[in-house]
Short mmCIF file of C-alpha atoms in Angstrom, two decimals:
data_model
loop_
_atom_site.label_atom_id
_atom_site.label_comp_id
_atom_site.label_asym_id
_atom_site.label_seq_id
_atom_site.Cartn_x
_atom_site.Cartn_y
_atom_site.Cartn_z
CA UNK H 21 -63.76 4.98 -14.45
CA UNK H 22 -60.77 3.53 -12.97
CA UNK H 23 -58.96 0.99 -14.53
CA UNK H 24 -55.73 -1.32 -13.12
CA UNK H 25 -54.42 -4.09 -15.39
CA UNK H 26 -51.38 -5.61 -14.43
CA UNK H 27 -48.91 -7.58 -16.65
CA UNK H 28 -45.42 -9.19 -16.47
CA UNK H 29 -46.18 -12.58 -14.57
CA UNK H 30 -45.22 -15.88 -15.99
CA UNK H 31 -43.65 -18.97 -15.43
CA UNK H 32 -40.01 -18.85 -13.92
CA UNK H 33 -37.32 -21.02 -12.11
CA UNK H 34 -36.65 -21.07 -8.58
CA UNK H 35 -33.74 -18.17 -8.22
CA UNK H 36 -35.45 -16.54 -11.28
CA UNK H 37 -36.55 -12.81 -11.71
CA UNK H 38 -39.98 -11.16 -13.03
CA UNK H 39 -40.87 -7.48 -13.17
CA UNK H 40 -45.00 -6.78 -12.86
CA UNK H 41 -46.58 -3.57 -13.80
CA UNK H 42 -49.57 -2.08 -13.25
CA UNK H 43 -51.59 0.42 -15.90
CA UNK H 44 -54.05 2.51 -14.44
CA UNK H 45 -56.12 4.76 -15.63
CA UNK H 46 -59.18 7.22 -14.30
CA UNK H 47 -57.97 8.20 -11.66
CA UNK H 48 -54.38 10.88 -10.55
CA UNK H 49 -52.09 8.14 -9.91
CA UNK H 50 -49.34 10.43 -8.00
CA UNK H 51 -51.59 11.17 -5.55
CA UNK H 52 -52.75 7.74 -3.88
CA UNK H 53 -51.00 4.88 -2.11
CA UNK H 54 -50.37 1.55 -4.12
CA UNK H 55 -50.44 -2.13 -3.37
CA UNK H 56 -49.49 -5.72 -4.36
CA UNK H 57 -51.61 -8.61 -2.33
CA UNK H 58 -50.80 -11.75 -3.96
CA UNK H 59 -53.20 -15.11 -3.57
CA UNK H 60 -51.21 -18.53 -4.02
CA UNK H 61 -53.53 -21.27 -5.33
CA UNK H 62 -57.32 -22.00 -3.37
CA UNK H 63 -54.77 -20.25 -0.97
CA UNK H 64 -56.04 -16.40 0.74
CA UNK H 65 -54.83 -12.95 0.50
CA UNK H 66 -51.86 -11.31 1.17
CA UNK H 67 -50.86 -8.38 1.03
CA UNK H 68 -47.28 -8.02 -0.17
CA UNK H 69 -46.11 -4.20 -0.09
CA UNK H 70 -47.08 -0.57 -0.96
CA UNK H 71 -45.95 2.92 -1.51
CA UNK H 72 -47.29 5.87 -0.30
CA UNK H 73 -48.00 8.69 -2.27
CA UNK H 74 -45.74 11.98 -2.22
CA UNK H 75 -42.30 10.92 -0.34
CA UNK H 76 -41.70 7.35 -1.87
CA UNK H 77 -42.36 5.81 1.46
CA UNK H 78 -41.97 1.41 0.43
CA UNK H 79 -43.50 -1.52 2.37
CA UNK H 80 -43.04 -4.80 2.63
CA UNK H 81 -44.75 -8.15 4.45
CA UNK H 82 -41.38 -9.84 5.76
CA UNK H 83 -41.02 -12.63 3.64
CA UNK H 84 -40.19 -10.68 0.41
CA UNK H 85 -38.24 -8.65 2.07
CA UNK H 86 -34.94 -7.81 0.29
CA UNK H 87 -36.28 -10.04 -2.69
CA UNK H 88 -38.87 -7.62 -4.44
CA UNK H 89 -38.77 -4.07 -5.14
CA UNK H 90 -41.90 -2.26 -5.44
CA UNK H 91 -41.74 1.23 -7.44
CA UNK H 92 -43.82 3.75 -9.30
CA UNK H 93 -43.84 6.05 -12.21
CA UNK H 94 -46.06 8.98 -12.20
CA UNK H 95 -45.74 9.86 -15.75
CA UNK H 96 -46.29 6.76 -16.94
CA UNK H 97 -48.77 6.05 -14.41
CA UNK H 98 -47.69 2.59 -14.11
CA UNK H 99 -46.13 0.54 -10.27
CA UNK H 100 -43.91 -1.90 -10.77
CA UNK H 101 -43.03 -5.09 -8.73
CA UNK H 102 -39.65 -5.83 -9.46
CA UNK H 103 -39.15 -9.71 -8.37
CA UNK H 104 -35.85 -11.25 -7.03
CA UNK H 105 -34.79 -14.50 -5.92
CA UNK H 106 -38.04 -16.20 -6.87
CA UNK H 107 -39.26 -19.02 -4.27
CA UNK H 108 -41.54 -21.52 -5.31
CA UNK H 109 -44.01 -20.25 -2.26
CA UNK H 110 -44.02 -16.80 -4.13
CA UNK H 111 -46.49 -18.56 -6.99
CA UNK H 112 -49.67 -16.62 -6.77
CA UNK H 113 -52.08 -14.59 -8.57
CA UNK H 114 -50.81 -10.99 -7.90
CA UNK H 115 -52.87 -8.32 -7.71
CA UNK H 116 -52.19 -4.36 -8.04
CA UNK H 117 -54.70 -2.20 -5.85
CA UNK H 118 -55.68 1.36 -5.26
CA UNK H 119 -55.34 2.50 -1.80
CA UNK H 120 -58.15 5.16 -0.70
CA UNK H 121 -56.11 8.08 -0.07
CA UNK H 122 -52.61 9.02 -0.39
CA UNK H 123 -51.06 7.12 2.66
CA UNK H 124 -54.25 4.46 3.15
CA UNK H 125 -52.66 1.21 2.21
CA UNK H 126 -55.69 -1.19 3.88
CA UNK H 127 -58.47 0.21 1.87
CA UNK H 128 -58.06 -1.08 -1.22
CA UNK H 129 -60.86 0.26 -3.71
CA UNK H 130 -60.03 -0.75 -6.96
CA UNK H 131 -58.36 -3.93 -8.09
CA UNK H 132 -56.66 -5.21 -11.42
CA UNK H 133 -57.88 -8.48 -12.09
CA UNK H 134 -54.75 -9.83 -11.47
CA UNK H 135 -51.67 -11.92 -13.30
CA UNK H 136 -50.21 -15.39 -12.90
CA UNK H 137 -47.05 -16.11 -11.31
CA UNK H 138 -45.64 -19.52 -11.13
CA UNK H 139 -42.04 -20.45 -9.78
CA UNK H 140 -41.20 -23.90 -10.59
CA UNK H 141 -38.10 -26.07 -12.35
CA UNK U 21 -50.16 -10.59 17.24
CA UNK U 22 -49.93 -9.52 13.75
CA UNK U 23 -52.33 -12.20 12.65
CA UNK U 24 -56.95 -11.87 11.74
CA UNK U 25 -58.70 -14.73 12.24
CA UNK U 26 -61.78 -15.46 10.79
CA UNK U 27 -63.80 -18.19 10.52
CA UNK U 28 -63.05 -20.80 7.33
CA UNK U 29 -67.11 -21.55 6.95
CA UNK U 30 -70.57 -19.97 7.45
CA UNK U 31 -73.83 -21.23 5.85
CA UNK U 32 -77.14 -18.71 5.72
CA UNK U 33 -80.83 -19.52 4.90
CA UNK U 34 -81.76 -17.13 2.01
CA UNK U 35 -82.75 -14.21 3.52
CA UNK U 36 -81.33 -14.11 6.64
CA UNK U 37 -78.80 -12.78 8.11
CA UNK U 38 -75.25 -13.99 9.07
CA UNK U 39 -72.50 -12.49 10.56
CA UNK U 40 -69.21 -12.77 9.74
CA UNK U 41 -66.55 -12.35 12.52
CA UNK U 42 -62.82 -11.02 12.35
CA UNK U 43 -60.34 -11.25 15.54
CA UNK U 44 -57.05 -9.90 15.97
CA UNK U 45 -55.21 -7.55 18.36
CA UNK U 46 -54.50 -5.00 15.40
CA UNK U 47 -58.38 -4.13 15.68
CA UNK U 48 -57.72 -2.81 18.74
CA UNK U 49 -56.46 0.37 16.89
CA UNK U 50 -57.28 0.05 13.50
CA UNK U 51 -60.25 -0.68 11.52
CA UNK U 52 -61.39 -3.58 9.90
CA UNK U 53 -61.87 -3.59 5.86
CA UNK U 54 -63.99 -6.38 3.94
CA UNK U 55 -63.57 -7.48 0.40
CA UNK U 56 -65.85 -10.10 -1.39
CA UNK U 57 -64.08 -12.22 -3.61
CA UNK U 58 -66.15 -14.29 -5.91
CA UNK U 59 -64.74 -16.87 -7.24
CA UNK U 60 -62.04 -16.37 -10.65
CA UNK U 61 -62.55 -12.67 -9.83
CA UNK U 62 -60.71 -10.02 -7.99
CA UNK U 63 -61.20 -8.88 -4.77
CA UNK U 64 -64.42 -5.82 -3.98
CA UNK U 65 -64.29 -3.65 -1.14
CA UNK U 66 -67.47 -3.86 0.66
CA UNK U 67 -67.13 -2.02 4.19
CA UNK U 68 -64.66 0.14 5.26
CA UNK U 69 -64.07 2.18 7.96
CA UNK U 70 -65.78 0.43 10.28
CA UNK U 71 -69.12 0.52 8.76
CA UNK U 72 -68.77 2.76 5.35
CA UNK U 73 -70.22 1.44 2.34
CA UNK U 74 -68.50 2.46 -0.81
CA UNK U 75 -70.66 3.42 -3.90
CA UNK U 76 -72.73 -0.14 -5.55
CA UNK U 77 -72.60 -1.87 -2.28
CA UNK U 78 -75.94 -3.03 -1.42
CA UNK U 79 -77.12 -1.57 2.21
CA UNK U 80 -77.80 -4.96 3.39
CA UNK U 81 -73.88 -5.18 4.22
CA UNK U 82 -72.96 -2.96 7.07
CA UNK U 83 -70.12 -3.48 9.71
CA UNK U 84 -69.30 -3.11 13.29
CA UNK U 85 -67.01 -3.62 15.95
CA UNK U 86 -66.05 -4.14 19.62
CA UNK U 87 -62.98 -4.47 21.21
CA UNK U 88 -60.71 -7.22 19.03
CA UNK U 89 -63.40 -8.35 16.91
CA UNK U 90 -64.88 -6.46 14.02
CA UNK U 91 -67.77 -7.73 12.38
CA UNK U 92 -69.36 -8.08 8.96
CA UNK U 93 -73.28 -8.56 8.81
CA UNK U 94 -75.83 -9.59 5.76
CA UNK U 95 -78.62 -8.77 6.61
CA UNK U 96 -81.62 -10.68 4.30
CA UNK U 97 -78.76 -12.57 2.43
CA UNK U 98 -78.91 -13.00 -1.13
CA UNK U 99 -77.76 -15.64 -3.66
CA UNK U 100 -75.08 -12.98 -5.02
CA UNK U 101 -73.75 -12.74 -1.75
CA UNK U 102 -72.13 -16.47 -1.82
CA UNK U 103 -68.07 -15.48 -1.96
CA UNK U 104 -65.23 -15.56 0.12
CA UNK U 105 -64.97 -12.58 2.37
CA UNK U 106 -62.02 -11.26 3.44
CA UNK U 107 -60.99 -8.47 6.43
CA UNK U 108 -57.58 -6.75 6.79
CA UNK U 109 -56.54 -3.75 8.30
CA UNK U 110 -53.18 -2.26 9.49
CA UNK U 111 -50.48 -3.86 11.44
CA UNK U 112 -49.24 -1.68 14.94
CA UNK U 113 -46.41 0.19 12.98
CA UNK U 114 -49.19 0.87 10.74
CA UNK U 115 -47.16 0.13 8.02
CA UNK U 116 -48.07 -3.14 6.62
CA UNK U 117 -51.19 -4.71 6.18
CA UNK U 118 -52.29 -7.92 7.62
CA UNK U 119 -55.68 -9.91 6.03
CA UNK U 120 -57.38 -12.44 7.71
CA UNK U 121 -57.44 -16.36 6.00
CA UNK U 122 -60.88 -15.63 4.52
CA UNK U 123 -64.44 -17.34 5.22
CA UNK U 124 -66.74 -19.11 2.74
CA UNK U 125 -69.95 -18.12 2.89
CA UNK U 126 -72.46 -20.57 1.79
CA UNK U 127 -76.53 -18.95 0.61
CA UNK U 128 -78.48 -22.06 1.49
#
């Protein structure tokens, strides 16, 4: 059975830094694409960026762009989302997700259940 | 545009059906994906592929599309079925991923 759970969020200042990871299990973690979609409060989703499996391809939606780092380590089958320059827009629940294939990052089969974020002073 | 819209809203009778509607230029080359997110819980993937149900998804969700607008039908809805449902699929550079703002769907 596959398994996410993500860890790492928390409450930070504005300017602040966070690292999530993602734990998975059930499933040969080097060989599919990875996500972060993040969901601000009674807000929708987003999807923030991905990897691709094989050739370290990285992805990001514009506004995090240069801010967060998004990395992955096979042997520990664990992604990261290292978190820069915090914003208090970037509060969300962030979510790690399982692309369907090795370069699918829009079909999203499994999800963590997610971890709290909140930028604030 | 780089943008899905979907409705905020829709209300069904139980046991009828209701379609929910996704628009956006990226459909023009990529397929739509729906998730069900009930609420306090993570997203589910639902169709994908067009119209590709993945394993535990009742058959009474199916998809479809035509031209910018990809669709997402209940047929003989059920209480369960009251979530917000989300599409997304790939941006042109098909690099990125783009989700629509989500609609509320009400089981009267």
């Amino acid at each position: 059975e596959v398994h996410l759970v993500e860890s790492g969020g928390g409450l930070v200042q504005p300017g602040g830094s966070l690292r999530l990871s993602c734990e998975v299990s059930g499933f040969t973690f080097n060989n599919y694409a990875m996500s972060w979609v993040r969901q601000a409060p009674g807000k929708g989703l987003e999807w923030v960026s991905g990897t691709r499996a094989g050739y370290g391809f990285t992805y990001y939606v514009d506004s995090v762009k240069g801010r967060f780092t998004i990395s992955r380590d096979n042997s520990q089958n664990t992604l990261y989302l290292q978190m820069n320059s915090l914003r208090v827009e970037d509060t969300a629940v962030y979510y790690c997700a399982k692309g369907s294939s090795g370069v699918e990052l829009a079909i999203l089969d499994s999800w963590g259940q997610g971890t709290h974020v909140t930028v604030s002073s | 545009s780089s943008e899905l819209t979907q409705d905020p809203a829709v209300s069904v009778a139980l046991g009828q059906t209701v379609r929910i509607t996704c628009q956006g230029d990226s459909l023009r080359t990529s397929y739509a994906t729906w998730y069900q997110q009930k609420p306090g819980q993570a997203p589910v993937l639902v169709i994908y592929s067009q119209n590709n149900r993945p394993s535990g998804i009742p058959d009474r969700f199916s998809g479809s599309s035509s031209g910018t607008t990809a669709s997402l039908t209940i047929t003989g809805a059920q209480a369960e079925d009251e979530a917000d449902y989300y599409c997304n699929s790939r941006d042109s550079s098909g690099h990125h991923v783009i989700f629509g703002g989500g609609t509320k769907l009400t089981v009267l």
